[in-house]
PDB file of C-alpha atoms and ligand atoms in Angstrom:
ATOM      1  CA  UNK A 695     -29.576 100.215  -1.844  1.00  0.00           C
ATOM      2  CA  UNK A 696     -32.786  98.879   0.100  1.00  0.00           C
ATOM      3  CA  UNK A 697     -34.627  99.235  -3.051  1.00  0.00           C
ATOM      4  CA  UNK A 698     -32.179  97.626  -5.163  1.00  0.00           C
ATOM      5  CA  UNK A 699     -32.188  94.644  -2.613  1.00  0.00           C
ATOM      6  CA  UNK A 700     -35.919  94.499  -2.627  1.00  0.00           C
ATOM      7  CA  UNK A 701     -35.993  94.414  -6.481  1.00  0.00           C
ATOM      8  CA  UNK A 702     -33.443  91.443  -6.162  1.00  0.00           C
ATOM      9  CA  UNK A 703     -35.282  89.589  -3.514  1.00  0.00           C
ATOM     10  CA  UNK A 704     -39.037  89.998  -4.338  1.00  0.00           C
ATOM     11  CA  UNK A 705     -40.698  87.641  -6.775  1.00  0.00           C
ATOM     12  CA  UNK A 706     -42.083  89.931  -9.667  1.00  0.00           C
ATOM     13  CA  UNK A 707     -45.778  90.303  -9.884  1.00  0.00           C
ATOM     14  CA  UNK A 708     -46.848  88.629 -13.238  1.00  0.00           C
ATOM     15  CA  UNK A 709     -48.654  90.954 -15.955  1.00  0.00           C
ATOM     16  CA  UNK A 710     -52.379  91.369 -15.778  1.00  0.00           C
ATOM     17  CA  UNK A 711     -53.836  88.860 -18.101  1.00  0.00           C
ATOM     18  CA  UNK A 712     -54.785  91.199 -20.804  1.00  0.00           C
ATOM     19  CA  UNK A 713     -51.254  92.634 -20.970  1.00  0.00           C
ATOM     20  CA  UNK A 714     -49.606  89.120 -20.986  1.00  0.00           C
ATOM     21  CA  UNK A 715     -51.991  88.140 -23.853  1.00  0.00           C
ATOM     22  CA  UNK A 716     -51.280  91.134 -25.891  1.00  0.00           C
ATOM     23  CA  UNK A 717     -47.577  90.970 -25.449  1.00  0.00           C
ATOM     24  CA  UNK A 718     -47.552  87.228 -26.144  1.00  0.00           C
ATOM     25  CA  UNK A 719     -49.063  87.845 -29.576  1.00  0.00           C
ATOM     26  CA  UNK A 720     -46.752  90.758 -30.219  1.00  0.00           C
ATOM     27  CA  UNK A 721     -43.686  88.709 -29.125  1.00  0.00           C
ATOM     28  CA  UNK A 722     -44.533  85.846 -31.360  1.00  0.00           C
ATOM     29  CA  UNK A 723     -44.639  88.321 -34.381  1.00  0.00           C
ATOM     30  CA  UNK A 724     -40.995  89.454 -33.417  1.00  0.00           C
ATOM     31  CA  UNK A 725     -39.728  85.943 -32.760  1.00  0.00           C
ATOM     32  CA  UNK A 726     -41.025  84.665 -36.214  1.00  0.00           C
ATOM     33  CA  UNK A 727     -38.584  87.112 -37.746  1.00  0.00           C
ATOM     34  CA  UNK A 728     -35.536  85.237 -36.463  1.00  0.00           C
ATOM     35  CA  UNK A 729     -34.292  81.699 -37.439  1.00  0.00           C
ATOM     36  CA  UNK A 730     -33.672  81.142 -33.595  1.00  0.00           C
ATOM     37  CA  UNK A 731     -36.017  82.321 -30.879  1.00  0.00           C
ATOM     38  CA  UNK A 732     -33.236  83.470 -28.659  1.00  0.00           C
ATOM     39  CA  UNK A 733     -32.127  85.661 -31.453  1.00  0.00           C
ATOM     40  CA  UNK A 734     -35.189  87.759 -30.677  1.00  0.00           C
ATOM     41  CA  UNK A 735     -34.006  88.753 -27.185  1.00  0.00           C
ATOM     42  CA  UNK A 736     -33.033  92.478 -27.841  1.00  0.00           C
ATOM     43  CA  UNK A 737     -36.410  93.355 -29.492  1.00  0.00           C
ATOM     44  CA  UNK A 738     -38.351  91.453 -26.815  1.00  0.00           C
ATOM     45  CA  UNK A 739     -36.514  93.429 -23.990  1.00  0.00           C
ATOM     46  CA  UNK A 740     -37.452  96.917 -25.872  1.00  0.00           C
ATOM     47  CA  UNK A 741     -41.025  95.322 -26.052  1.00  0.00           C
ATOM     48  CA  UNK A 742     -41.252  94.790 -22.337  1.00  0.00           C
ATOM     49  CA  UNK A 743     -39.553  98.080 -21.804  1.00  0.00           C
ATOM     50  CA  UNK A 744     -42.376  99.739 -23.464  1.00  0.00           C
ATOM     51  CA  UNK A 745     -44.936  98.317 -20.948  1.00  0.00           C
ATOM     52  CA  UNK A 746     -43.447  99.696 -17.753  1.00  0.00           C
ATOM     53  CA  UNK A 747     -40.742 102.266 -19.073  1.00  0.00           C
ATOM     54  CA  UNK A 748     -38.022  99.954 -17.770  1.00  0.00           C
ATOM     55  CA  UNK A 749     -37.183  96.138 -17.889  1.00  0.00           C
ATOM     56  CA  UNK A 750     -38.605  94.924 -14.826  1.00  0.00           C
ATOM     57  CA  UNK A 751     -38.530  91.407 -13.189  1.00  0.00           C
ATOM     58  CA  UNK A 752     -41.701  91.067 -14.564  1.00  0.00           C
ATOM     59  CA  UNK A 753     -40.466  91.687 -18.105  1.00  0.00           C
ATOM     60  CA  UNK A 754     -37.249  89.482 -17.553  1.00  0.00           C
ATOM     61  CA  UNK A 755     -39.617  86.639 -16.605  1.00  0.00           C
ATOM     62  CA  UNK A 756     -41.742  87.172 -19.750  1.00  0.00           C
ATOM     63  CA  UNK A 757     -38.786  87.150 -21.995  1.00  0.00           C
ATOM     64  CA  UNK A 758     -37.440  84.136 -20.538  1.00  0.00           C
ATOM     65  CA  UNK A 759     -40.671  82.359 -20.910  1.00  0.00           C
ATOM     66  CA  UNK A 760     -41.181  83.129 -24.415  1.00  0.00           C
ATOM     67  CA  UNK A 761     -37.633  82.353 -25.615  1.00  0.00           C
ATOM     68  CA  UNK A 762     -36.665  79.361 -23.701  1.00  0.00           C
ATOM     69  CA  UNK A 763     -34.074  81.177 -21.779  1.00  0.00           C
ATOM     70  CA  UNK A 764     -33.451  81.219 -18.017  1.00  0.00           C
ATOM     71  CA  UNK A 765     -34.171  84.469 -16.077  1.00  0.00           C
ATOM     72  CA  UNK A 766     -30.255  84.842 -15.556  1.00  0.00           C
ATOM     73  CA  UNK A 767     -29.472  84.693 -19.175  1.00  0.00           C
ATOM     74  CA  UNK A 768     -32.050  87.459 -19.856  1.00  0.00           C
ATOM     75  CA  UNK A 769     -30.926  89.540 -16.946  1.00  0.00           C
ATOM     76  CA  UNK A 770     -27.259  89.197 -18.167  1.00  0.00           C
ATOM     77  CA  UNK A 771     -27.960  90.596 -21.528  1.00  0.00           C
ATOM     78  CA  UNK A 772     -30.450  93.376 -20.196  1.00  0.00           C
ATOM     79  CA  UNK A 773     -27.808  94.629 -17.873  1.00  0.00           C
ATOM     80  CA  UNK A 774     -25.066  94.658 -20.561  1.00  0.00           C
ATOM     81  CA  UNK A 775     -26.762  97.291 -22.794  1.00  0.00           C
ATOM     82  CA  UNK A 776     -27.276 100.678 -21.490  1.00  0.00           C
ATOM     83  CA  UNK A 777     -30.369 101.423 -23.588  1.00  0.00           C
ATOM     84  CA  UNK A 778     -32.377  99.030 -21.210  1.00  0.00           C
ATOM     85  CA  UNK A 779     -33.033 100.622 -17.921  1.00  0.00           C
ATOM     86  CA  UNK A 780     -33.635  98.885 -14.767  1.00  0.00           C
ATOM     87  CA  UNK A 781     -35.491 101.454 -12.898  1.00  0.00           C
ATOM     88  CA  UNK A 782     -38.619 103.385 -13.825  1.00  0.00           C
ATOM     89  CA  UNK A 783     -37.985 106.188 -16.507  1.00  0.00           C
ATOM     90  CA  UNK A 784     -39.789 109.356 -17.198  1.00  0.00           C
ATOM     91  CA  UNK A 785     -41.595 110.273 -20.367  1.00  0.00           C
ATOM     92  CA  UNK A 786     -38.061 111.710 -21.767  1.00  0.00           C
ATOM     93  CA  UNK A 787     -34.655 110.238 -21.218  1.00  0.00           C
ATOM     94  CA  UNK A 788     -32.341 112.897 -21.777  1.00  0.00           C
ATOM     95  CA  UNK A 789     -28.828 111.677 -22.192  1.00  0.00           C
ATOM     96  CA  UNK A 790     -25.918 114.197 -22.302  1.00  0.00           C
ATOM     97  CA  UNK A 791     -22.867 112.962 -24.164  1.00  0.00           C
ATOM     98  CA  UNK A 792     -19.744 113.295 -21.884  1.00  0.00           C
ATOM     99  CA  UNK A 793     -17.392 110.992 -23.839  1.00  0.00           C
ATOM    100  CA  UNK A 794     -14.330 112.514 -24.836  1.00  0.00           C
ATOM    101  CA  UNK A 795     -14.932 114.969 -27.648  1.00  0.00           C
ATOM    102  CA  UNK A 796     -18.407 116.063 -26.507  1.00  0.00           C
ATOM    103  CA  UNK A 797     -17.072 116.536 -23.018  1.00  0.00           C
ATOM    104  CA  UNK A 798     -14.195 118.933 -24.324  1.00  0.00           C
ATOM    105  CA  UNK A 799     -16.639 120.761 -26.543  1.00  0.00           C
ATOM    106  CA  UNK A 800     -19.025 121.598 -23.624  1.00  0.00           C
ATOM    107  CA  UNK A 801     -20.806 118.358 -22.701  1.00  0.00           C
ATOM    108  CA  UNK A 802     -19.523 118.438 -19.027  1.00  0.00           C
ATOM    109  CA  UNK A 803     -21.034 121.845 -18.594  1.00  0.00           C
ATOM    110  CA  UNK A 804     -24.300 120.842 -20.080  1.00  0.00           C
ATOM    111  CA  UNK A 805     -24.652 117.993 -17.830  1.00  0.00           C
ATOM    112  CA  UNK A 806     -23.579 119.934 -14.690  1.00  0.00           C
ATOM    113  CA  UNK A 807     -26.120 122.752 -15.947  1.00  0.00           C
ATOM    114  CA  UNK A 808     -29.047 120.236 -16.247  1.00  0.00           C
ATOM    115  CA  UNK A 809     -28.321 118.496 -12.884  1.00  0.00           C
ATOM    116  CA  UNK A 810     -28.535 121.896 -11.279  1.00  0.00           C
ATOM    117  CA  UNK A 811     -31.495 123.061 -13.362  1.00  0.00           C
ATOM    118  CA  UNK A 812     -33.599 119.925 -12.804  1.00  0.00           C
ATOM    119  CA  UNK A 813     -32.495 119.432  -9.271  1.00  0.00           C
ATOM    120  CA  UNK A 814     -31.709 115.818  -9.982  1.00  0.00           C
ATOM    121  CA  UNK A 815     -28.500 113.487 -10.569  1.00  0.00           C
ATOM    122  CA  UNK A 816     -27.221 110.994 -13.054  1.00  0.00           C
ATOM    123  CA  UNK A 817     -30.135 108.226 -13.389  1.00  0.00           C
ATOM    124  CA  UNK A 818     -32.905 110.238 -11.455  1.00  0.00           C
ATOM    125  CA  UNK A 819     -36.163 111.661 -12.702  1.00  0.00           C
ATOM    126  CA  UNK A 820     -38.020 114.685 -11.926  1.00  0.00           C
ATOM    127  CA  UNK A 821     -40.707 114.613  -9.545  1.00  0.00           C
ATOM    128  CA  UNK A 822     -43.300 115.318 -12.291  1.00  0.00           C
ATOM    129  CA  UNK A 823     -41.991 111.958 -14.071  1.00  0.00           C
ATOM    130  CA  UNK A 824     -41.219 113.843 -17.254  1.00  0.00           C
ATOM    131  CA  UNK A 825     -37.339 113.673 -17.466  1.00  0.00           C
ATOM    132  CA  UNK A 826     -34.769 111.240 -16.493  1.00  0.00           C
ATOM    133  CA  UNK A 827     -31.380 112.529 -16.916  1.00  0.00           C
ATOM    134  CA  UNK A 828     -28.199 110.417 -17.556  1.00  0.00           C
ATOM    135  CA  UNK A 829     -24.716 111.034 -19.016  1.00  0.00           C
ATOM    136  CA  UNK A 830     -24.087 108.830 -21.871  1.00  0.00           C
ATOM    137  CA  UNK A 831     -21.359 107.433 -23.832  1.00  0.00           C
ATOM    138  CA  UNK A 832     -20.470 108.325 -27.565  1.00  0.00           C
ATOM    139  CA  UNK A 833     -23.326 107.882 -29.693  1.00  0.00           C
ATOM    140  CA  UNK A 834     -21.114 108.298 -33.056  1.00  0.00           C
ATOM    141  CA  UNK A 835     -22.301 111.903 -33.604  1.00  0.00           C
ATOM    142  CA  UNK A 836     -19.129 113.351 -32.650  1.00  0.00           C
ATOM    143  CA  UNK A 837     -19.228 115.754 -35.707  1.00  0.00           C
ATOM    144  CA  UNK A 838     -22.024 117.725 -33.975  1.00  0.00           C
ATOM    145  CA  UNK A 839     -20.466 117.707 -30.546  1.00  0.00           C
ATOM    146  CA  UNK A 840     -21.682 118.393 -27.957  1.00  0.00           C
ATOM    147  CA  UNK A 841     -24.801 116.383 -28.430  1.00  0.00           C
ATOM    148  CA  UNK A 842     -27.749 115.441 -26.203  1.00  0.00           C
ATOM    149  CA  UNK A 843     -30.085 112.656 -27.002  1.00  0.00           C
ATOM    150  CA  UNK A 844     -33.787 112.673 -26.121  1.00  0.00           C
ATOM    151  CA  UNK A 845     -35.205 109.202 -26.496  1.00  0.00           C
ATOM    152  CA  UNK A 846     -32.163 108.283 -28.510  1.00  0.00           C
ATOM    153  CA  UNK A 847     -32.811 111.094 -30.996  1.00  0.00           C
ATOM    154  CA  UNK A 848     -30.156 113.685 -31.494  1.00  0.00           C
ATOM    155  CA  UNK A 849     -30.056 117.432 -30.615  1.00  0.00           C
ATOM    156  CA  UNK A 850     -26.800 118.666 -32.059  1.00  0.00           C
ATOM    157  CA  UNK A 851     -24.287 121.341 -31.129  1.00  0.00           C
ATOM    158  CA  UNK A 852     -25.898 122.030 -27.863  1.00  0.00           C
ATOM    159  CA  UNK A 853     -25.013 124.607 -25.129  1.00  0.00           C
ATOM    160  CA  UNK A 854     -26.083 124.826 -21.446  1.00  0.00           C
ATOM    161  CA  UNK A 855     -28.704 127.388 -22.520  1.00  0.00           C
ATOM    162  CA  UNK A 856     -30.029 125.456 -25.369  1.00  0.00           C
ATOM    163  CA  UNK A 857     -30.087 122.314 -23.412  1.00  0.00           C
ATOM    164  CA  UNK A 858     -31.955 123.818 -20.361  1.00  0.00           C
ATOM    165  CA  UNK A 859     -34.530 125.253 -22.947  1.00  0.00           C
ATOM    166  CA  UNK A 860     -34.927 121.900 -24.373  1.00  0.00           C
ATOM    167  CA  UNK A 861     -35.856 120.213 -21.059  1.00  0.00           C
ATOM    168  CA  UNK A 862     -38.080 122.965 -20.059  1.00  0.00           C
ATOM    169  CA  UNK A 863     -40.085 122.689 -23.484  1.00  0.00           C
ATOM    170  CA  UNK A 864     -40.395 118.820 -22.544  1.00  0.00           C
ATOM    171  CA  UNK A 865     -41.602 119.439 -19.366  1.00  0.00           C
ATOM    172  CA  UNK A 866     -44.149 121.936 -20.503  1.00  0.00           C
ATOM    173  CA  UNK A 867     -45.338 119.360 -22.884  1.00  0.00           C
ATOM    174  CA  UNK A 868     -44.592 121.156 -25.959  1.00  0.00           C
ATOM    175  CA  UNK A 869     -43.918 119.224 -29.291  1.00  0.00           C
ATOM    176  CA  UNK A 870     -40.359 118.934 -29.814  1.00  0.00           C
ATOM    177  CA  UNK A 871     -38.569 117.690 -32.923  1.00  0.00           C
ATOM    178  CA  UNK A 872     -35.079 116.312 -32.856  1.00  0.00           C
ATOM    179  CA  UNK A 873     -32.206 117.979 -35.104  1.00  0.00           C
ATOM    180  CA  UNK A 874     -32.245 115.488 -37.886  1.00  0.00           C
ATOM    181  CA  UNK A 875     -35.644 114.003 -37.693  1.00  0.00           C
ATOM    182  CA  UNK A 876     -38.856 114.612 -39.572  1.00  0.00           C
ATOM    183  CA  UNK A 877     -41.061 113.570 -36.542  1.00  0.00           C
ATOM    184  CA  UNK A 878     -41.887 115.135 -33.279  1.00  0.00           C
ATOM    185  CA  UNK A 879     -40.362 113.112 -30.251  1.00  0.00           C
ATOM    186  CA  UNK A 880     -42.515 110.453 -28.931  1.00  0.00           C
ATOM    187  CA  UNK A 881     -42.382 109.258 -25.181  1.00  0.00           C
ATOM    188  CA  UNK A 882     -39.673 106.864 -23.823  1.00  0.00           C
ATOM    189  CA  UNK A 883     -42.369 103.793 -23.821  1.00  0.00           C
ATOM    190  CA  UNK A 884     -43.410 104.811 -27.265  1.00  0.00           C
ATOM    191  CA  UNK A 885     -39.901 104.730 -28.482  1.00  0.00           C
ATOM    192  CA  UNK A 886     -39.248 101.331 -27.046  1.00  0.00           C
ATOM    193  CA  UNK A 887     -42.253 100.096 -29.086  1.00  0.00           C
ATOM    194  CA  UNK A 888     -40.428 101.536 -32.299  1.00  0.00           C
ATOM    195  CA  UNK A 889     -37.031  99.768 -31.079  1.00  0.00           C
ATOM    196  CA  UNK A 890     -38.845  96.656 -30.782  1.00  0.00           C
ATOM    197  CA  UNK A 891     -39.564  96.757 -34.358  1.00  0.00           C
ATOM    198  CA  UNK A 892     -43.306  98.086 -34.728  1.00  0.00           C
ATOM    199  CA  UNK A 893     -43.906 100.635 -37.663  1.00  0.00           C
ATOM    200  CA  UNK A 894     -43.103 104.013 -36.864  1.00  0.00           C
ATOM    201  CA  UNK A 895     -46.324 105.939 -37.841  1.00  0.00           C
ATOM    202  CA  UNK A 896     -45.529 109.439 -36.904  1.00  0.00           C
ATOM    203  CA  UNK A 897     -46.065 111.980 -39.522  1.00  0.00           C
ATOM    204  CA  UNK A 898     -42.632 113.063 -41.048  1.00  0.00           C
ATOM    205  CA  UNK A 899     -41.002 109.888 -39.585  1.00  0.00           C
ATOM    206  CA  UNK A 900     -39.101 108.860 -42.593  1.00  0.00           C
ATOM    207  CA  UNK A 901     -38.353 112.396 -43.509  1.00  0.00           C
ATOM    208  CA  UNK A 902     -35.144 112.975 -41.834  1.00  0.00           C
ATOM    209  CA  UNK A 903     -31.879 114.148 -43.439  1.00  0.00           C
ATOM    210  CA  UNK A 904     -28.327 113.800 -42.873  1.00  0.00           C
ATOM    211  CA  UNK A 905     -26.887 116.902 -41.270  1.00  0.00           C
ATOM    212  CA  UNK A 906     -24.048 119.179 -43.253  1.00  0.00           C
ATOM    213  CA  UNK A 907     -21.295 117.815 -41.095  1.00  0.00           C
ATOM    214  CA  UNK A 908     -22.069 114.404 -42.025  1.00  0.00           C
ATOM    215  CA  UNK A 909     -22.384 115.153 -45.761  1.00  0.00           C
ATOM    216  CA  UNK A 910     -18.996 117.240 -45.523  1.00  0.00           C
ATOM    217  CA  UNK A 911     -17.500 113.906 -44.227  1.00  0.00           C
ATOM    218  CA  UNK A 912     -18.967 111.893 -46.918  1.00  0.00           C
ATOM    219  CA  UNK A 913     -17.801 114.291 -49.675  1.00  0.00           C
ATOM    220  CA  UNK A 914     -14.366 114.172 -48.188  1.00  0.00           C
ATOM    221  CA  UNK A 915     -14.237 110.345 -48.229  1.00  0.00           C
ATOM    222  CA  UNK A 916     -15.448 110.290 -51.696  1.00  0.00           C
ATOM    223  CA  UNK A 917     -13.003 112.857 -52.821  1.00  0.00           C
ATOM    224  CA  UNK A 918     -10.186 110.715 -51.269  1.00  0.00           C
ATOM    225  CA  UNK A 919     -11.328 107.612 -53.148  1.00  0.00           C
ATOM    226  CA  UNK A 920     -11.536 109.165 -56.367  1.00  0.00           C
ATOM    227  CA  UNK A 921      -8.049 110.572 -55.972  1.00  0.00           C
ATOM    228  CA  UNK A 922      -6.835 106.966 -55.064  1.00  0.00           C
ATOM    229  CA  UNK A 923      -6.496 108.098 -51.521  1.00  0.00           C
ATOM    230  CA  UNK A 924      -3.937 110.705 -52.085  1.00  0.00           C
ATOM    231  CA  UNK A 925      -4.397 113.743 -49.955  1.00  0.00           C
TER     232      UNK A 925
HETATM  233  S1  FES B 928     -18.147 112.065 -28.192  1.00  0.00           S
HETATM  234 FE1  FES B 928     -20.281 112.625 -27.946  1.00  0.00          FE
HETATM  235  S2  FES B 928     -21.266 111.787 -29.762  1.00  0.00           S
HETATM  236 FE2  FES B 928     -19.058 111.063 -29.915  1.00  0.00          FE
END
């Protein structure tokens, strides 16, 4: 509580000049993609999240300054979406889906096991700074329940054992590739840059394939369409 109050009452420290100047150039390249500057707020929040690993007061001030918004307006948006974090984040944000389907398929057990194994609670980070653990809401991958997401990339059909092996590999610094991606995971800050709209230059980044469960759903929808909706 004290830490939260301090963050709310202390004036943010401005970015160092070289960081501010670089961000200003990058922010302009993003803003130029939109007819109205304020429409660029979501990617700009990812951009500032890529600097410190979370949306700090400094980042909020920067977005407000670039877009002609008030800090209250930027704060309102950044606190609405759960992809913007308000506290420092580890290299890997591990989200365990505990929404209805994943929960009944084992998501609750996975989350409980990772809390026990890592010795942290929801929203906390391991002392080595590698993993931040959260339970997350449905990310529309219910056909692969229960799912775990690392830096918003999917790991399908998880079990407590496979999720434990996953976080151990991340903490050992091993290269890990998500279930339906062709590229190795990058860090949370690097992911934030990609979400801001900068090119994904990881080898294999465009080689991902939809999984069998997704294709089965697509086939079923096509069959229903061809038969005029009759089942
Ligand atoms: S309930 Fe977990 S992805 Fe939908």
